[in-house]
Short mmCIF file of C-alpha atoms in Angstrom, two decimals:
data_model
loop_
_atom_site.label_atom_id
_atom_site.label_comp_id
_atom_site.label_asym_id
_atom_site.label_seq_id
_atom_site.Cartn_x
_atom_site.Cartn_y
_atom_site.Cartn_z
CA MET A 1 4.13 10.07 11.56
CA SER A 2 0.79 11.35 12.71
CA HIS A 3 -2.28 9.39 11.78
CA PHE A 4 -4.60 12.35 11.61
CA TRP A 5 -7.47 10.14 10.48
CA LYS A 6 -7.33 7.96 13.60
CA PRO A 7 -10.30 9.19 15.63
CA THR A 8 -12.71 8.94 12.70
CA PHE A 9 -11.44 6.09 10.52
CA THR A 10 -10.02 2.66 11.14
CA TYR A 11 -6.83 1.62 9.35
CA LEU A 12 -8.82 -0.54 6.95
CA GLN A 13 -11.12 2.34 6.03
CA TYR A 14 -8.08 4.56 5.50
CA ALA A 15 -6.47 1.90 3.32
CA GLN A 16 -9.65 1.57 1.24
CA ILE A 17 -9.85 5.34 0.71
CA CYS A 18 -6.22 5.39 -0.47
CA ALA A 19 -6.83 2.45 -2.79
CA ARG A 20 -9.94 4.07 -4.24
CA THR A 21 -8.01 7.29 -4.86
CA VAL A 22 -5.24 5.41 -6.67
CA ARG A 23 -7.72 3.47 -8.81
CA ASN A 24 -9.50 6.64 -9.86
CA SER A 25 -6.27 8.20 -11.11
CA LEU A 26 -5.36 5.62 -13.69
CA LYS A 27 -5.44 6.03 -17.44
CA GLU A 28 -8.80 5.19 -18.99
CA GLU A 29 -8.19 1.57 -19.97
CA ALA A 30 -6.68 0.41 -16.71
CA ARG A 31 -9.21 2.43 -14.72
CA VAL A 32 -12.22 0.63 -16.16
CA VAL A 33 -10.78 -2.69 -15.00
CA ALA A 34 -9.73 -1.37 -11.62
CA VAL A 35 -12.95 0.39 -10.71
CA ARG A 36 -14.76 -2.94 -10.78
CA ARG A 37 -12.73 -3.85 -7.70
CA ASP A 38 -14.27 -0.89 -5.92
CA GLU A 39 -17.69 -2.44 -6.16
CA GLN A 40 -16.80 -5.79 -4.64
CA GLY A 41 -18.79 -6.58 -1.58
CA LEU A 42 -20.18 -9.55 0.23
CA LYS A 43 -23.55 -10.98 1.09
CA PHE A 44 -24.38 -11.70 4.67
CA ALA A 45 -27.37 -12.69 6.74
CA LYS A 46 -27.87 -12.70 10.46
CA TRP A 47 -28.93 -16.03 11.94
CA GLU A 48 -31.09 -16.15 15.04
CA ALA A 49 -32.31 -19.33 16.73
CA GLY A 50 -31.50 -21.41 13.66
CA LYS A 51 -33.35 -19.17 11.22
CA GLN A 52 -31.69 -17.09 8.57
CA GLY A 53 -32.58 -13.41 8.69
CA ASP A 54 -32.64 -11.01 5.75
CA LEU A 55 -29.90 -11.34 3.15
CA LYS A 56 -27.96 -8.08 2.98
CA ASN A 57 -25.37 -6.85 0.53
CA THR A 58 -22.35 -4.66 1.11
CA VAL A 59 -20.98 -2.51 -1.69
CA GLY A 60 -17.57 -1.13 -0.81
CA ASN A 61 -17.98 0.25 2.69
CA ARG A 62 -21.70 0.52 2.82
CA THR A 63 -24.46 -1.97 3.59
CA VAL A 64 -27.31 -1.89 1.13
CA ALA A 65 -30.40 -4.05 1.35
CA MET B 1 30.17 -1.92 19.67
CA ASN B 2 27.20 0.03 18.37
CA PHE B 3 26.72 -2.37 15.50
CA LEU B 4 26.52 -5.34 17.83
CA ALA B 5 24.01 -3.61 20.07
CA ARG B 6 21.79 -2.80 17.11
CA SER B 7 21.93 -6.28 15.66
CA VAL B 8 21.03 -7.80 19.02
CA ARG B 9 17.98 -5.59 19.18
CA ALA B 10 16.81 -6.45 15.69
CA VAL B 11 17.61 -10.18 15.73
CA ARG B 12 17.07 -12.72 18.50
CA PRO B 13 20.18 -12.59 20.70
CA VAL B 14 21.28 -16.19 20.09
CA ARG B 15 22.39 -15.82 16.45
CA LEU B 16 24.87 -13.28 15.09
CA VAL B 17 23.95 -11.29 11.98
CA ARG B 18 27.07 -12.73 10.34
CA SER B 19 25.49 -16.13 9.83
CA TYR B 20 22.56 -14.60 7.93
CA ALA B 21 24.94 -12.64 5.73
CA THR B 22 26.66 -15.72 4.33
CA GLU B 23 23.29 -17.27 3.54
CA ALA B 24 22.13 -14.11 1.85
CA ALA B 25 25.27 -13.51 -0.17
CA ALA B 26 24.62 -16.77 -1.96
CA THR B 27 21.03 -16.07 -2.96
CA GLY B 28 20.73 -12.27 -3.02
CA LEU B 29 17.54 -10.37 -2.26
CA ARG B 30 14.40 -12.30 -3.12
CA LEU B 31 11.33 -10.19 -3.65
CA THR B 32 7.68 -11.18 -3.45
CA PHE B 33 5.46 -8.22 -4.27
CA ALA B 34 1.74 -8.84 -4.43
CA VAL B 35 -1.61 -7.13 -4.39
CA PRO B 36 -4.84 -9.04 -3.69
CA HIS B 37 -5.69 -9.46 -7.37
CA GLN B 38 -2.21 -9.90 -8.86
CA THR B 39 1.28 -11.18 -8.09
CA ILE B 40 3.75 -8.63 -9.42
CA TYR B 41 6.95 -10.37 -8.34
CA LYS B 42 7.13 -13.91 -7.00
CA ASP B 43 10.37 -14.91 -5.31
CA ALA B 44 12.29 -12.84 -7.88
CA SER B 45 15.98 -12.22 -7.50
CA VAL B 46 16.55 -8.46 -7.40
CA ALA B 47 19.42 -6.19 -6.48
CA GLN B 48 17.67 -3.52 -4.43
CA VAL B 49 14.22 -2.32 -3.51
CA ASN B 50 13.49 1.25 -2.44
CA ILE B 51 10.35 1.59 -0.36
CA ALA B 52 8.39 4.55 0.92
CA ALA B 53 7.70 3.64 4.53
CA VAL B 54 5.75 5.65 7.06
CA SER B 55 8.95 5.89 9.10
CA GLY B 56 10.94 7.16 6.11
CA ASP B 57 12.33 6.16 2.73
CA MET B 58 14.61 3.16 2.77
CA GLY B 59 16.66 1.10 0.36
CA ILE B 60 16.60 -2.63 1.00
CA LEU B 61 19.50 -4.84 -0.07
CA ALA B 62 20.20 -8.49 0.60
CA SER B 63 20.80 -9.23 4.30
CA HIS B 64 19.04 -6.09 5.43
CA VAL B 65 18.06 -6.10 9.09
CA PRO B 66 14.73 -7.95 9.43
CA SER B 67 11.89 -5.55 9.99
CA ILE B 68 8.25 -4.87 9.26
CA GLU B 69 7.45 -1.50 7.74
CA GLN B 70 4.13 0.13 7.06
CA LEU B 71 4.11 1.64 3.59
CA ARG B 72 2.72 5.08 2.90
CA PRO B 73 1.08 5.94 -0.45
CA GLY B 74 4.23 6.30 -2.53
CA VAL B 75 6.70 4.79 -4.93
CA ILE B 76 8.29 1.36 -4.66
CA GLU B 77 11.33 1.08 -6.92
CA VAL B 78 12.67 -2.32 -7.87
CA LEU B 79 16.25 -2.43 -9.17
CA GLU B 80 17.29 -5.55 -11.06
CA GLY B 81 20.73 -5.27 -12.56
CA ALA B 82 20.74 -2.18 -14.75
CA SER B 83 16.98 -1.63 -15.04
CA SER B 84 14.59 -0.16 -12.48
CA LYS B 85 10.82 -0.30 -12.32
CA LYS B 86 8.72 2.13 -10.31
CA PHE B 87 5.33 1.27 -8.88
CA PHE B 88 2.99 3.55 -7.03
CA VAL B 89 1.34 1.74 -4.11
CA SER B 90 -1.68 2.93 -2.19
CA GLY B 91 -0.36 1.50 1.05
CA GLY B 92 0.45 -1.83 2.65
CA PHE B 93 3.30 -3.52 4.45
CA ALA B 94 6.84 -4.62 3.67
CA THR B 95 8.32 -7.48 5.66
CA MET B 96 12.04 -8.15 5.53
CA ASN B 97 12.94 -11.66 6.69
CA PRO B 98 16.25 -12.98 8.07
CA ASP B 99 16.78 -15.18 4.98
CA SER B 100 16.96 -12.11 2.69
CA SER B 101 13.45 -12.48 1.38
CA LEU B 102 11.32 -9.37 1.17
CA ASN B 103 7.54 -9.54 1.10
CA ILE B 104 5.62 -6.50 -0.01
CA ASN B 105 1.86 -6.56 0.24
CA ALA B 106 -0.14 -3.64 -1.06
CA ILE B 107 -3.79 -3.04 -1.76
CA GLU B 108 -3.24 -1.34 -5.11
CA ALA B 109 0.00 -1.05 -7.03
CA PHE B 110 0.53 0.11 -10.60
CA PRO B 111 3.54 1.12 -12.69
CA VAL B 112 3.91 4.89 -12.55
CA GLU B 113 3.35 5.06 -16.34
CA ASP B 114 -0.21 3.75 -15.91
CA PHE B 115 -1.40 6.98 -14.32
CA SER B 116 -2.88 9.97 -16.10
CA ALA B 117 -1.47 13.34 -15.02
CA GLU B 118 -4.60 15.11 -16.20
CA THR B 119 -6.90 12.89 -14.13
CA ILE B 120 -4.71 13.33 -11.08
CA ARG B 121 -4.84 17.11 -11.43
CA HIS B 122 -8.59 17.02 -11.74
CA ASN B 123 -9.06 14.64 -8.79
CA LEU B 124 -6.71 16.73 -6.66
CA ALA B 125 -8.66 19.93 -7.33
CA GLU B 126 -11.89 18.12 -6.52
CA ALA B 127 -10.51 16.63 -3.30
CA GLN B 128 -9.11 19.98 -2.16
CA ARG B 129 -12.49 21.55 -2.71
CA ILE B 130 -14.27 18.92 -0.61
CA ALA B 131 -11.57 19.08 2.07
CA THR B 132 -12.39 22.72 2.77
CA SER B 133 -16.10 22.88 2.02
CA GLY B 134 -17.43 19.33 2.45
CA ALA B 135 -20.76 18.57 4.01
CA THR B 136 -19.67 16.44 6.99
CA GLU B 137 -16.48 16.17 9.02
CA GLU B 138 -16.07 12.60 7.80
CA GLU B 139 -16.31 13.68 4.17
CA LYS B 140 -13.72 16.39 4.74
CA LEU B 141 -11.37 13.95 6.45
CA ALA B 142 -11.72 11.43 3.63
CA ALA B 143 -10.96 14.23 1.18
CA LYS B 144 -7.85 15.18 3.17
CA ILE B 145 -6.64 11.61 2.90
CA GLU B 146 -7.25 11.75 -0.86
CA VAL B 147 -5.31 15.02 -1.14
CA GLU B 148 -2.35 13.40 0.60
CA VAL B 149 -2.40 10.41 -1.72
CA LEU B 150 -2.88 12.52 -4.84
CA GLU B 151 -0.08 14.92 -3.99
CA SER B 152 2.26 11.99 -3.55
CA LEU B 153 1.00 10.49 -6.81
CA GLN B 154 1.45 13.75 -8.65
CA ALA B 155 5.04 14.06 -7.42
CA ALA B 156 5.74 10.49 -8.54
CA VAL B 157 4.27 10.99 -12.01
CA ASN B 158 6.01 14.33 -12.53
CA ALA B 159 9.34 13.00 -11.37
CA LYS B 160 9.66 10.74 -14.41
#
């Protein structure tokens, strides 16, 4: 039981990679539905001294503006 | 003597395993198997569940020793009476409770029939290519993880 990915990835990142791999291996119909889950992200903004900063979006693992 | 020592380790020393067994015999194994977007089984009465844990493959029956197991990308088989259903999970955790209820949480889980052997073959070739000749170390490592998952998936699909 060696977690060879440990130095580079966190468990959550590892779990997301596995999930993405599984989703991409489905039959066509199911895959179209599943791949939408890959693109779920969240919106966040940093607040400083009571003022909201820029609103940023995450898509999957990455932060995009 | 060995049995007692093991049950003391797994269960708080005050209660004997025997008292859980009578409770369990009445209700059987109750399975709750869920992924974030779907509940596959909710408090369902099943006979046996085979899970692919990181520490090894195990078959869970009613009144199994309580434990928490990390699942590796692999097959979960649910046996109810005569029929069995196989699901491939991408990973997650299985928690066996003293009252014979089993909770399995996974990120993605699909019946093995929902996968396409052709797509798996293609993805596996692609991942193997990136694992050896990827641009960054991180990319190669991610590809190695994918190879591991896909090989397990391929074995599960071909075993049908």
